[in-house]
PDB file of C-alpha atoms in Angstrom:
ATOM      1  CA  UNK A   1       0.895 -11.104   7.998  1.00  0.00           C
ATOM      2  CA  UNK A   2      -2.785 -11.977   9.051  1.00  0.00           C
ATOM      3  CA  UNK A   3      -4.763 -13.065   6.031  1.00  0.00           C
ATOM      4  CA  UNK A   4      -8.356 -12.726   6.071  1.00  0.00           C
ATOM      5  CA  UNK A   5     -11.520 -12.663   3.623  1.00  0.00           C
ATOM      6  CA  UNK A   6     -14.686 -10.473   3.734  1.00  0.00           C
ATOM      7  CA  UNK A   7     -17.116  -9.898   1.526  1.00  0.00           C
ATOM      8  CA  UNK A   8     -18.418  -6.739  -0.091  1.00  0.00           C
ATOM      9  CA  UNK A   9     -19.372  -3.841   2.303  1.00  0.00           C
ATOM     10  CA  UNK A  10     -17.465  -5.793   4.834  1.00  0.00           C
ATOM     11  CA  UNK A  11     -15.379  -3.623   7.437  1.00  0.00           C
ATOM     12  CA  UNK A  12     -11.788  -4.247   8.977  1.00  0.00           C
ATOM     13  CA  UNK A  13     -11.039  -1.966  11.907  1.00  0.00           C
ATOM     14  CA  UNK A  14      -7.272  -1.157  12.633  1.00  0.00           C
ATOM     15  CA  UNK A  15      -6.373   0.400  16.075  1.00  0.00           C
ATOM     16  CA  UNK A  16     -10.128   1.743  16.573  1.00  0.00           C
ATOM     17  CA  UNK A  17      -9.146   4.480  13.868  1.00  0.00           C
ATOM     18  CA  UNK A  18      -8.294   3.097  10.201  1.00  0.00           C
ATOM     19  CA  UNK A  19     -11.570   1.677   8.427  1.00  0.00           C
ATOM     20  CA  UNK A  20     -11.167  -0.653   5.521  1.00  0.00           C
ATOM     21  CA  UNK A  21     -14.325  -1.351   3.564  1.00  0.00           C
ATOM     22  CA  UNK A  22     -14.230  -3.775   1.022  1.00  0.00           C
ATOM     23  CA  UNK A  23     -16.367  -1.435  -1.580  1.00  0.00           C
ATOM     24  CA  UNK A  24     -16.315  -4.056  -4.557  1.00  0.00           C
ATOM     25  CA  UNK A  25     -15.211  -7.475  -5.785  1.00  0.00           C
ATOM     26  CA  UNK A  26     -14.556  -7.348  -9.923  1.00  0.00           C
ATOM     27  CA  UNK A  27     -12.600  -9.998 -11.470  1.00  0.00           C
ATOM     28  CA  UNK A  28      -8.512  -9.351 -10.934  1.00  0.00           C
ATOM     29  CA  UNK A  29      -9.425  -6.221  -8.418  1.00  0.00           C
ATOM     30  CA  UNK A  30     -10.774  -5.471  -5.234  1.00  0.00           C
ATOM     31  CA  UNK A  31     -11.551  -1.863  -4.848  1.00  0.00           C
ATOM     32  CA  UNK A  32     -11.124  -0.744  -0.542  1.00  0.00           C
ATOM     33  CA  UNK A  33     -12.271   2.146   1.032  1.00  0.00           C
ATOM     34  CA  UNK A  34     -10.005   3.489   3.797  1.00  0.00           C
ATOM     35  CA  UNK A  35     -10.961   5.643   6.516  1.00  0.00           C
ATOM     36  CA  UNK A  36      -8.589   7.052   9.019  1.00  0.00           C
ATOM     37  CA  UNK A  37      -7.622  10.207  10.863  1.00  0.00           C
ATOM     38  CA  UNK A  38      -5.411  12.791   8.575  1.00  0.00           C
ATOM     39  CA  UNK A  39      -2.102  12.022  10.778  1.00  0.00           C
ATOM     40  CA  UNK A  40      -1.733   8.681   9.254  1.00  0.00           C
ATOM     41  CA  UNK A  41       0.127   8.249   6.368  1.00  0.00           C
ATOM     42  CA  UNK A  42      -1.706   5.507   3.849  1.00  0.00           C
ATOM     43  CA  UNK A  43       0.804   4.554   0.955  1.00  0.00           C
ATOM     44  CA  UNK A  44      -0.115   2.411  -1.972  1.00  0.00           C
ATOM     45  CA  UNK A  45       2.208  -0.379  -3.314  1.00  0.00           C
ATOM     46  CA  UNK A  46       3.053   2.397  -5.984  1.00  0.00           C
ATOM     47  CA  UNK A  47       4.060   5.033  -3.815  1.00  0.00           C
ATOM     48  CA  UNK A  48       6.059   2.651  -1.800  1.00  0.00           C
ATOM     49  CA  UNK A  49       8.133   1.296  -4.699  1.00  0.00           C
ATOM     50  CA  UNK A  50       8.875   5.141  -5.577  1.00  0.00           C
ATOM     51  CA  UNK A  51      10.099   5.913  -2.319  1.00  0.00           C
ATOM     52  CA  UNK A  52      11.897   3.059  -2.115  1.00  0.00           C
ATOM     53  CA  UNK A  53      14.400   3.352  -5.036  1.00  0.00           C
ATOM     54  CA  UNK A  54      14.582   7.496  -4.304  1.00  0.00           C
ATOM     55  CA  UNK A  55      15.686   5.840  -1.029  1.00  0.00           C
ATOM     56  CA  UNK A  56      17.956   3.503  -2.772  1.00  0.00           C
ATOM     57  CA  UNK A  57      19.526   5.690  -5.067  1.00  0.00           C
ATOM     58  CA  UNK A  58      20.383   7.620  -1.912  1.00  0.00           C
ATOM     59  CA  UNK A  59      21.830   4.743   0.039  1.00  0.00           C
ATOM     60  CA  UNK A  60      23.916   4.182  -3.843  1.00  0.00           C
ATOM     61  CA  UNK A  61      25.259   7.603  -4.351  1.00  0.00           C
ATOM     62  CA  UNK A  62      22.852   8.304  -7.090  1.00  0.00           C
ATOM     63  CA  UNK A  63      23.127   4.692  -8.802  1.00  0.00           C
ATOM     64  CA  UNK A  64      20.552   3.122  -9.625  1.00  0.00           C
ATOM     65  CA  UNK A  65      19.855  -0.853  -7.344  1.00  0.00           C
ATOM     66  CA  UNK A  66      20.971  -2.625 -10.607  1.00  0.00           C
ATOM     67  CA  UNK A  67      23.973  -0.726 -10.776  1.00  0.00           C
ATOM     68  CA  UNK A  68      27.221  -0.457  -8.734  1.00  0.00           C
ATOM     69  CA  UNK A  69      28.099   2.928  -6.607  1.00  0.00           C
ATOM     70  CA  UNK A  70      30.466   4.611  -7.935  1.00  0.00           C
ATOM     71  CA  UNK A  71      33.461   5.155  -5.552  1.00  0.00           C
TER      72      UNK A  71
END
């Protein structure tokens, strides 16, 4: 994990396509602007925590992680 700061209006460049602009600094949030071609896939930590338990329910046979499969 690289772990950087920047300030506001600030730019991180990924792979000479994604932009990240750090748009503003409040209190408990940082708000990012992200730039990239419309082949890339951006997720949020929301949408990855949905798609990972439809994933694990899957994997489970329908259970859910805090449950056991049924067999």
């Amino acid at each position: 994990m690289l772990i950087m700061t920047r300030k506001k209006d600030e730019k991180v460049i990924i792979g000479g396509e994604v932009e990240i602009t750090v748009l503003d600094i409040g209190r408990n949030r940082v708000r990012l602007g992200i730039t990239a071609p419309k082949n890339i896939k951006i997720n949020t930590d929301r949408n990855l925590f949905s798609q990972f338990d439809v994933c694990s329910q899957a994997q489970t046979g329908g259970a859910k992680p805090t449950e056991k499969p049924s067999e």
